[in-house]
Short mmCIF file of C-alpha atoms in Angstrom, two decimals:
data_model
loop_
_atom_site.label_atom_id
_atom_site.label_comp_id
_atom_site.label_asym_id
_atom_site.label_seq_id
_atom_site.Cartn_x
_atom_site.Cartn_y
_atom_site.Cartn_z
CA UNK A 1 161.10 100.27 113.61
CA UNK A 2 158.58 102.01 115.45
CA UNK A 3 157.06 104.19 112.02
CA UNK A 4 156.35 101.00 109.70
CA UNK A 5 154.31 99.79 113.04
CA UNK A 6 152.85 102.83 113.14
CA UNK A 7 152.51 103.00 109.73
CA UNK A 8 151.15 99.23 109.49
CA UNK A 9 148.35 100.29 112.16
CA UNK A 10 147.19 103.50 109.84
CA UNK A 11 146.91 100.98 107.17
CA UNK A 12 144.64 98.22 108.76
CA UNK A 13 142.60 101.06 110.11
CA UNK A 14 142.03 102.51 106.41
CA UNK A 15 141.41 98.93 105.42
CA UNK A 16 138.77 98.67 107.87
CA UNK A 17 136.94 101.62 106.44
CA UNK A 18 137.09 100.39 102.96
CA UNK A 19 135.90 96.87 104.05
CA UNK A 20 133.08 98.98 105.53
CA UNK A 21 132.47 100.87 102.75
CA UNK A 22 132.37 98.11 100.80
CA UNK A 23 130.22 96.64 102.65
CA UNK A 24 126.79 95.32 101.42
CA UNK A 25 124.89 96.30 104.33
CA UNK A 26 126.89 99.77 104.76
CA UNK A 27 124.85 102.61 103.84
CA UNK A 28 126.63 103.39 100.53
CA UNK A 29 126.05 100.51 98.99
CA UNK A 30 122.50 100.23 100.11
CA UNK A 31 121.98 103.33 98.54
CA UNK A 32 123.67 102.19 95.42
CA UNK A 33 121.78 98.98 95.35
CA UNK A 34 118.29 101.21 95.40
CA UNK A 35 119.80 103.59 92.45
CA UNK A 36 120.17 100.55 90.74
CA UNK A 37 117.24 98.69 91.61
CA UNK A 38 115.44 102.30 90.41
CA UNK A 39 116.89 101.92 87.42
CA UNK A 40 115.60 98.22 86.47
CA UNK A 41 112.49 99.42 88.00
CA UNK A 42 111.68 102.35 85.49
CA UNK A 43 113.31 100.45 82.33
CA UNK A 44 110.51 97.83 82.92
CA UNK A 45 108.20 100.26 83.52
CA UNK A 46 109.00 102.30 80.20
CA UNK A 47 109.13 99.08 78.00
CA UNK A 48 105.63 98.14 79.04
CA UNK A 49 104.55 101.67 78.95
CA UNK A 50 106.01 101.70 75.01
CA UNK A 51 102.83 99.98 73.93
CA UNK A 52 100.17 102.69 75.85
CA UNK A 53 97.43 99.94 76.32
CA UNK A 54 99.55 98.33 79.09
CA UNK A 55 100.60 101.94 80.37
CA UNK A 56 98.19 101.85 83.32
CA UNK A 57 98.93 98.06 84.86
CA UNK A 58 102.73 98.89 84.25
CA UNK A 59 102.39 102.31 86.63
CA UNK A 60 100.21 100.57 88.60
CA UNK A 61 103.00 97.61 89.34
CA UNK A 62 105.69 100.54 89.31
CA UNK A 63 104.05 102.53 92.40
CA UNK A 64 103.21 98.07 94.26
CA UNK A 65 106.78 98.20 94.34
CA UNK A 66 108.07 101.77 95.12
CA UNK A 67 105.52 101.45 97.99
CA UNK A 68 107.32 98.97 99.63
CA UNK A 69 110.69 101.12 99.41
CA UNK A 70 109.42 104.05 100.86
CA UNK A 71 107.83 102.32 103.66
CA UNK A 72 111.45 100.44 104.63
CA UNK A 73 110.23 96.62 103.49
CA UNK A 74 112.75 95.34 101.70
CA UNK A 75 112.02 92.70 98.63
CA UNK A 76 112.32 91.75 94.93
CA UNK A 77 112.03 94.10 92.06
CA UNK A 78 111.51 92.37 88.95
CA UNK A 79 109.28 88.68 90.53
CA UNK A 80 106.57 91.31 92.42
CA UNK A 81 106.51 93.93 89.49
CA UNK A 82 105.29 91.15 87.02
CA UNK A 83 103.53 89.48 89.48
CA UNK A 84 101.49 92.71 89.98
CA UNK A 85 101.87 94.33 86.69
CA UNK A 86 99.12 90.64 85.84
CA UNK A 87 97.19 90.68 88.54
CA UNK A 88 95.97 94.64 88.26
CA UNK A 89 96.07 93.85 84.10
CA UNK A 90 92.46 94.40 83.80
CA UNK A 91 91.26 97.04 86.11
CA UNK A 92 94.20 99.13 85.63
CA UNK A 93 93.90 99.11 81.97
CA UNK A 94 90.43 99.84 81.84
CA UNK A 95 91.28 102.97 84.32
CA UNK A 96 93.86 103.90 82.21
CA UNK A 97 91.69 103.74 79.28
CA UNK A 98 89.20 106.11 80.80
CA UNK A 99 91.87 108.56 81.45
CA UNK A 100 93.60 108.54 77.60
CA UNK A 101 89.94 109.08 76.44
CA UNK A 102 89.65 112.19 78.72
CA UNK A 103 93.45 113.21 77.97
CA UNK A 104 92.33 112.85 74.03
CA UNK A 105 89.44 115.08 73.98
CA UNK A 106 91.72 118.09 76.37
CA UNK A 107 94.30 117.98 73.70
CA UNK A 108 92.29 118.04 71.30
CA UNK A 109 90.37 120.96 72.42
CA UNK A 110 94.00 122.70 73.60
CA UNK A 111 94.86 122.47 69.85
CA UNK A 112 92.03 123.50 68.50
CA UNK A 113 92.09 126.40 70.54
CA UNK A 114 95.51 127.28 69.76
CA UNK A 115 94.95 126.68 66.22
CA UNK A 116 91.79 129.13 65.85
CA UNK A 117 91.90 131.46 69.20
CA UNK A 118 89.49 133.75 67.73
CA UNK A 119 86.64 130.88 66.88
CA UNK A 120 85.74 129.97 70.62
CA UNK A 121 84.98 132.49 73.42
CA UNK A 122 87.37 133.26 75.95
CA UNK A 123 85.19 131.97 78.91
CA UNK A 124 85.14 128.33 76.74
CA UNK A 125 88.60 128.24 76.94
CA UNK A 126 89.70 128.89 80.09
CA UNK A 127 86.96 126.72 81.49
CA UNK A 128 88.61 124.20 79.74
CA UNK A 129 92.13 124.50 80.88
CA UNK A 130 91.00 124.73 84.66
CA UNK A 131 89.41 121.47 83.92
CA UNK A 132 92.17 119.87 82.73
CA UNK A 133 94.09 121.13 85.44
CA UNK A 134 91.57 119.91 88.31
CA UNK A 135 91.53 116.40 86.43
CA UNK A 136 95.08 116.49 86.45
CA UNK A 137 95.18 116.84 90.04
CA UNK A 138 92.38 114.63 91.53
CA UNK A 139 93.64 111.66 88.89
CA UNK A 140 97.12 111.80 90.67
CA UNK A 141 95.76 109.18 92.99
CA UNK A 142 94.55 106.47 91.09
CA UNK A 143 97.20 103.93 90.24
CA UNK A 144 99.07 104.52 93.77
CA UNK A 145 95.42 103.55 94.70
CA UNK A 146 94.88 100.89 92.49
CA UNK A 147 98.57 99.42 93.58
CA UNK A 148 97.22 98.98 97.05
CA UNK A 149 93.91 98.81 97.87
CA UNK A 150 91.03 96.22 96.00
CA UNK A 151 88.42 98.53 95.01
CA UNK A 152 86.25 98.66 91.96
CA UNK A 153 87.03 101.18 88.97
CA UNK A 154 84.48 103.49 90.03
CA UNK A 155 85.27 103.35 93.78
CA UNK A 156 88.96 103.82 92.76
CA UNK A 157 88.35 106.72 90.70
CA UNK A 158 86.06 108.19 93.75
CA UNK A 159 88.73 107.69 96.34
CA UNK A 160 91.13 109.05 94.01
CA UNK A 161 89.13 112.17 93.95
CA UNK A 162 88.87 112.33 97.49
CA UNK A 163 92.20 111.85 98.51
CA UNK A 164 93.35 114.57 96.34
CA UNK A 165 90.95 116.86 97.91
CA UNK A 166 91.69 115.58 101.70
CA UNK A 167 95.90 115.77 100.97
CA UNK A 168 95.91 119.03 98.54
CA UNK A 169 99.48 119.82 99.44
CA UNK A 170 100.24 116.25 98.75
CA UNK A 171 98.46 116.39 95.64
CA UNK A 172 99.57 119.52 94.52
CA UNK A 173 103.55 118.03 95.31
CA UNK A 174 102.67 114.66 93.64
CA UNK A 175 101.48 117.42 90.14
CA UNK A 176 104.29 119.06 90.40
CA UNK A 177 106.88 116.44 90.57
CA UNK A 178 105.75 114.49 87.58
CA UNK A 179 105.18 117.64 85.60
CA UNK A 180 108.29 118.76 85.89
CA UNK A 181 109.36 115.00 85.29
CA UNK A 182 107.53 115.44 81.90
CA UNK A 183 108.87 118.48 81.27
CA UNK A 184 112.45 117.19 81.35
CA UNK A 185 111.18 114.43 79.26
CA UNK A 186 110.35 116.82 76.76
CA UNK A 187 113.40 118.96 77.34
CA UNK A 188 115.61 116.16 76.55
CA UNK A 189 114.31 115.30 73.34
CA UNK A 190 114.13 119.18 72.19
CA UNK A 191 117.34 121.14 73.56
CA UNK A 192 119.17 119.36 76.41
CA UNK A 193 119.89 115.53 74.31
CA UNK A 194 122.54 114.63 77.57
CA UNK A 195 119.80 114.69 80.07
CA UNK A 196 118.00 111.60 77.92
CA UNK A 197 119.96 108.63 79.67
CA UNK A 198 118.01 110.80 82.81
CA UNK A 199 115.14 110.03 81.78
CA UNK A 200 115.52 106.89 80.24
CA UNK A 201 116.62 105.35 83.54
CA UNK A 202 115.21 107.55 85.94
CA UNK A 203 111.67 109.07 84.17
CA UNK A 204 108.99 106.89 85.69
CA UNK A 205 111.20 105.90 89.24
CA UNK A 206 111.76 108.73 90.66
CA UNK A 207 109.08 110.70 90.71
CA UNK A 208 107.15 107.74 91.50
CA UNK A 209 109.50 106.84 94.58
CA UNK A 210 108.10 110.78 95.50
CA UNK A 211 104.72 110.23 95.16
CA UNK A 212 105.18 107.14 97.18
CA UNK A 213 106.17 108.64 100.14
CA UNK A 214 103.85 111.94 99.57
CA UNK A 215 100.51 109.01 99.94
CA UNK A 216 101.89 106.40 102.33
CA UNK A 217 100.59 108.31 105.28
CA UNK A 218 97.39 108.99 104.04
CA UNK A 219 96.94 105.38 103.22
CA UNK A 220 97.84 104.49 106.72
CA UNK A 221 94.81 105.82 108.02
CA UNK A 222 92.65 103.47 106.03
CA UNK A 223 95.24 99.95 106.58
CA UNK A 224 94.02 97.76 109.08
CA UNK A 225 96.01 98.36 112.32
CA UNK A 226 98.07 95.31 113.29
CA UNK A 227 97.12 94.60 116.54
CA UNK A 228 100.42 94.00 119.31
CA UNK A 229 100.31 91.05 121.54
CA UNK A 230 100.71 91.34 125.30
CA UNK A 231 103.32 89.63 126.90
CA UNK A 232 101.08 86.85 128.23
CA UNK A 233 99.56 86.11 123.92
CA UNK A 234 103.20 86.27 122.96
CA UNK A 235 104.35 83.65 125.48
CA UNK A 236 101.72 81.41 124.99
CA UNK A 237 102.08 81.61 120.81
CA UNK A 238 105.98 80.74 121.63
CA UNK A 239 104.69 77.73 123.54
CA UNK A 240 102.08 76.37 121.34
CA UNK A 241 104.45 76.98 118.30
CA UNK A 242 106.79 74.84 120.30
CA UNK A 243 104.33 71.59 121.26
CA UNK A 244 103.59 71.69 117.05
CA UNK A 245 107.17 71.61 116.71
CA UNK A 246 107.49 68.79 119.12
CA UNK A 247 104.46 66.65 118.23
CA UNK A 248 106.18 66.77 114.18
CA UNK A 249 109.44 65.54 115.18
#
């Protein structure tokens, strides 16, 4: 009699772990619920990235969102990445416009150099790859910019500039994680097909969930601080919020 007891004991103890685990608020499912909330996240982001115009306001939306992970505050996915990806419509796209126009005339040159090595100088060349490379880097900050602060599209392409310069390390992490995010782009659709579904679901979301917490620091700096009450303001906020719930009964 005494081992099915014991017996009985072991197995309301395991079935208090897997309640646990099971758990919405445990930590495994939390995580799970962000893997999955990463994955809605980027297939939005690619499907309104599909049409290029809208590539800009959709990033821009993508990193509004992501921001808000990496900084603990727990909300929606889908209601504030529409409700963003309209309201920064304009000034994103016309920032994102700017930088295809810049992106066009690099490749272009790339090619052409590739294509006929001999026909420009050397010096030409390289000058232009080290300025794609520096516009690469100081253009990392625009859209987690644009996401949170209200500046104009010069201003934002200024600060951009000069938070890249201020955070290099930052900057040079934020390069390097979406290049090599690009790169497996590319790598999936050349050698490696199984990596794809990768991509597909996790292209855009994760190395934006990167950059986010590589520039939420910095931004700090320039957020309002929230001033804290003293213990007297708190008390007498609790009081008057109790006479206005008093005089509306």
């Amino acid at each position: 009699m005494i081992l099915p007891a014991v017996l009985q004991k072991v197995a309301a103890g395991k079935g208090k772990e897997v309640g646990k685990f099971f758990d919405l608020e445990s930590p495994v499912m939390r995580a799970l619920s962000r893997v999955a909330d990463m994955m809605i996240l980027n297939l939005l982001t690619l499907l309104l990235c599909i049409p290029v115009i809208t590539a800009g306001s959709a990033l821009s939306a993508m990193y509004y969102v992501e921001l808000k992970w990496a900084r603990k505050e727990e909300g929606y996915t889908v209601r504030p990445f529409f409700q963003q990806f309209k309201e920064n419509f304009k000034q994103a796209t016309g920032e994102w416009l700017i930088m295809l126009a810049l992106i066009v005339v690099l490749t272009l040159d790339l090619l052409m150099f590739r294509q006929a090595p001999d026909t420009f100088p050397k010096a030409i060349r390289y000058l232009v790859i080290v300025v794609t490379i520096i516009l690469y880097l100081l253009l990392q900050w625009v859209f987690p910019l644009q996401s949170h602060f209200v500046n104009n599209v010069k201003t934002t392409f200024k600060n951009s500039a000069l938070m890249a310069i201020a955070n290099f390390p930052r900057t040079l992490g934020i390069g390097g994680i979406w290049a090599a995010s690009a790169a497996l782009a590319v790598l999936s659709l050349l050698l490696v097909p199984q990596i794809f579904p990768l991509v597909v679901l996790f292209g855009f979301t994760a190395p934006g969930y990167v950059t986010c917490l590589l520039v939420s620091k910095p931004f700090a700096r320039f957020e309002p601080k929230k001033e804290e009450l003293t213990e007297e303001e708190d008390e007498a906020e609790k009081e008057e919020a109790y006479r206005i719930l008093n005089e509306n009964k």
